[in-house]
PDB file of C-alpha atoms in Angstrom:
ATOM      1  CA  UNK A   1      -2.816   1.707  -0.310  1.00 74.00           C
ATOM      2  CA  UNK A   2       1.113   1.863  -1.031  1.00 85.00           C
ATOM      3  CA  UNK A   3       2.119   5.024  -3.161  1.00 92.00           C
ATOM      4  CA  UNK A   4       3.740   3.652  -6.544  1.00 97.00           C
ATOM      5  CA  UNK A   5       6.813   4.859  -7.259  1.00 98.00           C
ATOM      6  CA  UNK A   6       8.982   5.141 -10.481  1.00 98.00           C
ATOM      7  CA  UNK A   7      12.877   4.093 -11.108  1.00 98.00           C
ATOM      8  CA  UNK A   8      14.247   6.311 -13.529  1.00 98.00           C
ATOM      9  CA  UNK A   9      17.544   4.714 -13.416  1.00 98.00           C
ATOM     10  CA  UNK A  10      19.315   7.956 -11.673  1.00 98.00           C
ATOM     11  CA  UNK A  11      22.076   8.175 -10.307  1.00 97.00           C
ATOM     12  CA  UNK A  12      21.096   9.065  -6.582  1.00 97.00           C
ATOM     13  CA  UNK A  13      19.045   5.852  -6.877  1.00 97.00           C
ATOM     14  CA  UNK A  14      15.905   8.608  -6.294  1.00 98.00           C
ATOM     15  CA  UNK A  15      12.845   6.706  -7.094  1.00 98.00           C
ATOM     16  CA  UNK A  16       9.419   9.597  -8.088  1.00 98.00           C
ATOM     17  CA  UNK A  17       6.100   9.049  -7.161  1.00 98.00           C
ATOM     18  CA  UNK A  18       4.047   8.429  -9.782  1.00 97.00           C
ATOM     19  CA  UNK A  19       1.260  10.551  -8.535  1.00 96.00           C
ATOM     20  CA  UNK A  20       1.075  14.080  -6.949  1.00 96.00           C
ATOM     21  CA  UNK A  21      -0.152  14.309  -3.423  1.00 97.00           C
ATOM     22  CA  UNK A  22      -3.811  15.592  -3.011  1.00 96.00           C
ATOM     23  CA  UNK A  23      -4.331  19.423  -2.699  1.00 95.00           C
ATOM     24  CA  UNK A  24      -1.833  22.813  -2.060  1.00 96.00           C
ATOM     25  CA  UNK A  25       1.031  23.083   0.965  1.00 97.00           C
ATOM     26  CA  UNK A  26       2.996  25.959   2.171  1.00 97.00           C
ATOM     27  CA  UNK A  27       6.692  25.798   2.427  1.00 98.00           C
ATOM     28  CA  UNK A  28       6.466  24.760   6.194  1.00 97.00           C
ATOM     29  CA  UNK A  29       3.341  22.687   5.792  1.00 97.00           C
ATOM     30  CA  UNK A  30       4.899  20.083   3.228  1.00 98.00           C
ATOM     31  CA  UNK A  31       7.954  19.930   5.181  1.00 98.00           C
ATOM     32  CA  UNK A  32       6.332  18.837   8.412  1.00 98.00           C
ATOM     33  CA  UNK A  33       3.999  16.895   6.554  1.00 98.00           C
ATOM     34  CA  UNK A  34       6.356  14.989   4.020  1.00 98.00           C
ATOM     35  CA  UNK A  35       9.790  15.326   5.597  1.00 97.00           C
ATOM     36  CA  UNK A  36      12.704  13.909   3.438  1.00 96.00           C
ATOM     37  CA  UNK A  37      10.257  12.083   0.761  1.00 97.00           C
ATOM     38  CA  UNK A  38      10.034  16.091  -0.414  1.00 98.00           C
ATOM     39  CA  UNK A  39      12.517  16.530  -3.312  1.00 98.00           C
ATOM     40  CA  UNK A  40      15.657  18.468  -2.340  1.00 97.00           C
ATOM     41  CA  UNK A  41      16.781  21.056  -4.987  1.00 97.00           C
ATOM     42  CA  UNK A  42      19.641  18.752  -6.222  1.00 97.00           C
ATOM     43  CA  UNK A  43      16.951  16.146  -6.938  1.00 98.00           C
ATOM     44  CA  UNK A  44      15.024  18.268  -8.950  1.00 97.00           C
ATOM     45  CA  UNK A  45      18.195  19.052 -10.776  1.00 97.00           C
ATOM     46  CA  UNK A  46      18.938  15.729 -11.409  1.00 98.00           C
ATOM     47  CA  UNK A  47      15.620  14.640 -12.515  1.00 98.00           C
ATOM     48  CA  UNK A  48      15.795  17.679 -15.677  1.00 97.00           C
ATOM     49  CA  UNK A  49      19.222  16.769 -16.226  1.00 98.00           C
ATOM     50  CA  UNK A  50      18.840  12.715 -16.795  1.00 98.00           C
ATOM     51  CA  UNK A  51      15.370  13.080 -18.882  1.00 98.00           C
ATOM     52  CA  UNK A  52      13.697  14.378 -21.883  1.00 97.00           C
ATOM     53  CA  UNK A  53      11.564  16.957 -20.918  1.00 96.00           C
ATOM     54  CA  UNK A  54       8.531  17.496 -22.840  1.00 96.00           C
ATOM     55  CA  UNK A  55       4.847  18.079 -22.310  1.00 95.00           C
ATOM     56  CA  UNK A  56       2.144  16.162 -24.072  1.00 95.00           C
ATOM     57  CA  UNK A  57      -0.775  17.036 -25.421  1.00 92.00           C
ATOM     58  CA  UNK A  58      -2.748  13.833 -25.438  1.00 93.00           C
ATOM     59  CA  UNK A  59      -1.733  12.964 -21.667  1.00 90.00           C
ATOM     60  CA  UNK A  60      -1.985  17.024 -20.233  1.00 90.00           C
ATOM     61  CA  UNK A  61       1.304  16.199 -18.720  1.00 94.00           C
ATOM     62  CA  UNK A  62       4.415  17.589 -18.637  1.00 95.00           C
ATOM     63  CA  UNK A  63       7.223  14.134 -19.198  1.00 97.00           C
ATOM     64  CA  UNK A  64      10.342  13.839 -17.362  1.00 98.00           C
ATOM     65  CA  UNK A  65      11.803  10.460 -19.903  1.00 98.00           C
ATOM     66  CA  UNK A  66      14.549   8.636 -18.148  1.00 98.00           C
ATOM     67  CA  UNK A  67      17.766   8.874 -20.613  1.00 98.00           C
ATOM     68  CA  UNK A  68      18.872   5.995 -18.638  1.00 98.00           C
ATOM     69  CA  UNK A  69      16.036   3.299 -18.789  1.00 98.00           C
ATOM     70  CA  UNK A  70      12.941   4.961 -20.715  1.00 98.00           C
ATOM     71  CA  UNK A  71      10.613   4.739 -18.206  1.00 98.00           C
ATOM     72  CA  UNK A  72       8.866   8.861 -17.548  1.00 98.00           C
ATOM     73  CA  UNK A  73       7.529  10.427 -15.208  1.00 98.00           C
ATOM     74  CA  UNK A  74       4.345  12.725 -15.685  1.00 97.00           C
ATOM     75  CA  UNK A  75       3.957  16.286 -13.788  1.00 96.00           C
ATOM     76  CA  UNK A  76       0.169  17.854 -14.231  1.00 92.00           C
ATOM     77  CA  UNK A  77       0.846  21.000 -15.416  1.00 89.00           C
ATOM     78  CA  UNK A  78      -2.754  22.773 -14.252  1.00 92.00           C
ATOM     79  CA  UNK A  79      -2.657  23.768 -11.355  1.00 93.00           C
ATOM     80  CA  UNK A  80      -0.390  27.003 -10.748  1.00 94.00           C
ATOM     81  CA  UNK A  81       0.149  27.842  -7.105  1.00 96.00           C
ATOM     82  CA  UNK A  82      -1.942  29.770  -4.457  1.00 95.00           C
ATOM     83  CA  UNK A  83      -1.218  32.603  -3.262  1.00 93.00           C
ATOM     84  CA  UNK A  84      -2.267  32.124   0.733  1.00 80.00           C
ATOM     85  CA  UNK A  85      -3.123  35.483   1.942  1.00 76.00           C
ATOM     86  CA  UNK A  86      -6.067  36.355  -0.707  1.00 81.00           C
ATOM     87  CA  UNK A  87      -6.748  32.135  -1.672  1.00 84.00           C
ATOM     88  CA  UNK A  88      -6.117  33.265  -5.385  1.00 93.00           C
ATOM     89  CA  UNK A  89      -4.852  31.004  -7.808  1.00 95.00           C
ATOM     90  CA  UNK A  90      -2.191  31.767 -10.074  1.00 94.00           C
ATOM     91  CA  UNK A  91      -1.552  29.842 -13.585  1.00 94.00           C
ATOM     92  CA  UNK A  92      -4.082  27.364 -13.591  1.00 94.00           C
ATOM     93  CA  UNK A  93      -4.282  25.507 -16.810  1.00 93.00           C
ATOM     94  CA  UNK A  94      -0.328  26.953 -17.388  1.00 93.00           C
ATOM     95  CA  UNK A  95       1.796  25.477 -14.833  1.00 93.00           C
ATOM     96  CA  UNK A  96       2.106  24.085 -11.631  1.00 95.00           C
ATOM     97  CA  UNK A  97       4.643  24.772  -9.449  1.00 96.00           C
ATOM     98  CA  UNK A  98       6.290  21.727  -6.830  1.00 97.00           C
ATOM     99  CA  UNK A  99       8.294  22.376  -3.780  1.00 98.00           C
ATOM    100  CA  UNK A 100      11.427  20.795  -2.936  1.00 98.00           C
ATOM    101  CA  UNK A 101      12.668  20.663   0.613  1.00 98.00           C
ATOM    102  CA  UNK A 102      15.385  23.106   0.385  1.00 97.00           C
ATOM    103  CA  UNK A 103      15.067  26.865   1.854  1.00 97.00           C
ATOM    104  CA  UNK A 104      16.122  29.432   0.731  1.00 96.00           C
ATOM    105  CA  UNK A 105      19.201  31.360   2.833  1.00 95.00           C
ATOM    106  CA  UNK A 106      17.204  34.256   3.079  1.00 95.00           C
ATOM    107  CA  UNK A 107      14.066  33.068   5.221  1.00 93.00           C
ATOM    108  CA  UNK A 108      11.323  33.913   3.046  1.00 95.00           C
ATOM    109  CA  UNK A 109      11.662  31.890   0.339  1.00 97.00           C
ATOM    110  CA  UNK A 110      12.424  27.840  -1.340  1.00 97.00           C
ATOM    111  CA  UNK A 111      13.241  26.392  -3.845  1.00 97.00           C
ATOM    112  CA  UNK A 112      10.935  24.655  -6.167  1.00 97.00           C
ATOM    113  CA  UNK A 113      10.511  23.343  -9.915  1.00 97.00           C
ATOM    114  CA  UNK A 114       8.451  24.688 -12.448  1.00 96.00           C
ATOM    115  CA  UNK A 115       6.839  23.022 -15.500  1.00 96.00           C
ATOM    116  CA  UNK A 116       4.442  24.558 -18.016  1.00 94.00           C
ATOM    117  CA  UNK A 117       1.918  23.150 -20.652  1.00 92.00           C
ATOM    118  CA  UNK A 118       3.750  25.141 -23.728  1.00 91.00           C
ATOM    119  CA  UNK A 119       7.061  22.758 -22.773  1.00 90.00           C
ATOM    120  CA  UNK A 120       9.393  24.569 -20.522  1.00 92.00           C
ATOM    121  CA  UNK A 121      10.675  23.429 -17.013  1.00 95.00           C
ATOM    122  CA  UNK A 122      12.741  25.722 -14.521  1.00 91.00           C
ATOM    123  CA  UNK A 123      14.103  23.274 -11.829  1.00 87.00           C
ATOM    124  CA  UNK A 124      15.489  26.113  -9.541  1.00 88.00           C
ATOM    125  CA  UNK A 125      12.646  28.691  -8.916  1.00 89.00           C
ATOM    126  CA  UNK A 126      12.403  30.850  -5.644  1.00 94.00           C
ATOM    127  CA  UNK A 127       9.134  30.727  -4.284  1.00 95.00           C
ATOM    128  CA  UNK A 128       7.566  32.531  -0.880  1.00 95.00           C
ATOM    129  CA  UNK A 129       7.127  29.984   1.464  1.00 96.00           C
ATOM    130  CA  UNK A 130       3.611  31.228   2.359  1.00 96.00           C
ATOM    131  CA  UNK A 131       2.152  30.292  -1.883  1.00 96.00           C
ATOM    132  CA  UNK A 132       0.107  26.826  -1.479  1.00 96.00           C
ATOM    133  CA  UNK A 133       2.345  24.543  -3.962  1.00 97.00           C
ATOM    134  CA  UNK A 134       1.751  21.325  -5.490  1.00 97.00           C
ATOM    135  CA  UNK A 135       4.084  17.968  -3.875  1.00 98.00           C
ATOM    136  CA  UNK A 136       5.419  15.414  -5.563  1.00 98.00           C
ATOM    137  CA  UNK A 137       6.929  13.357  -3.367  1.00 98.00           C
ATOM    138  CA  UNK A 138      10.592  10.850  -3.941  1.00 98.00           C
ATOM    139  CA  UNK A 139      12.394   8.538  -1.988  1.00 96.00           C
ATOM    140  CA  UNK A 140      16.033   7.995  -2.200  1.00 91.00           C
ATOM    141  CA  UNK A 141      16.771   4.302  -2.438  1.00 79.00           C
ATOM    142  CA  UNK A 142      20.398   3.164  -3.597  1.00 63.00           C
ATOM    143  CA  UNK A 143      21.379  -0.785  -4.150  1.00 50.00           C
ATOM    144  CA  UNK A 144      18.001  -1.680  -1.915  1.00 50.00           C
ATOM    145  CA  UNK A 145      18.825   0.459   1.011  1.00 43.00           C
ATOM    146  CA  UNK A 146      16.301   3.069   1.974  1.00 46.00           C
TER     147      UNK A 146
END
């Protein structure tokens, strides 16, 4: 089955997946695994800075809403990250954190976005690269070339 993917009009021409990938990745793990269809930082960035962000109630979601052509993008907001050395769970049923692809200079960390279920998002987070994260995955796709 072909994973669905969302224009949100941007810029880049980044199209989002519409769905989160199944289950928790370190840093290194979703790299190797997803490559460049991980968000970079910058796309992160530019997804919060072309939508409405909200979360909503009836959907559990938090809403990235294109301020270019309407159509959104939903982020579950339940399921926190891991924490890989003990397998506990932190901020389940609060937020979920999402890695991009983009390291962090100093080894031990990345970068990844944040969004919670009382309506906040942080696009820039650091993050050790060890914590099991949630993916959403993009593609960048500009006037039909991929």
């Amino acid at each position: 089955m072909e994973k669905e993917y969302v224009d949100m009009g941007l810029p880049s021409g980044t199209l989002w997946a519409s769905e989160n990938e199944k289950g928790y990745f370190n840093f290194d793990e979703a790299v190797e695994k997803f490559g460049n269809n991980l968000p970079a930082r910058w796309q992160f960035c530019e997804l919060v800075e072309n939508s409405d962000c909200y979360f909503d109630t009836d959907e559990n979601a938090f809403v990235f809403k294109s301020n270019f052509n309407g159509n959104m993008v939903k982020f579950s907001t339940f399921g926190g990250y891991r924490i890989s050395d003990r397998n506990e769970f932190i901020g389940v049923d609060k937020y979920c954190d999402y890695w991009s692809r983009t390291p962090h200079t100093n080894g031990e960390d990345a970068w990844h976005i944040s969004v919670t279920n009382y309506g906040s998002v942080e696009p820039t987070f650091l993050g050790n690269r060890q914590y099991g994260m949630s993916v959403r995955l993009c593609k960048l796709e500009k006037n039909g070339i991929k």
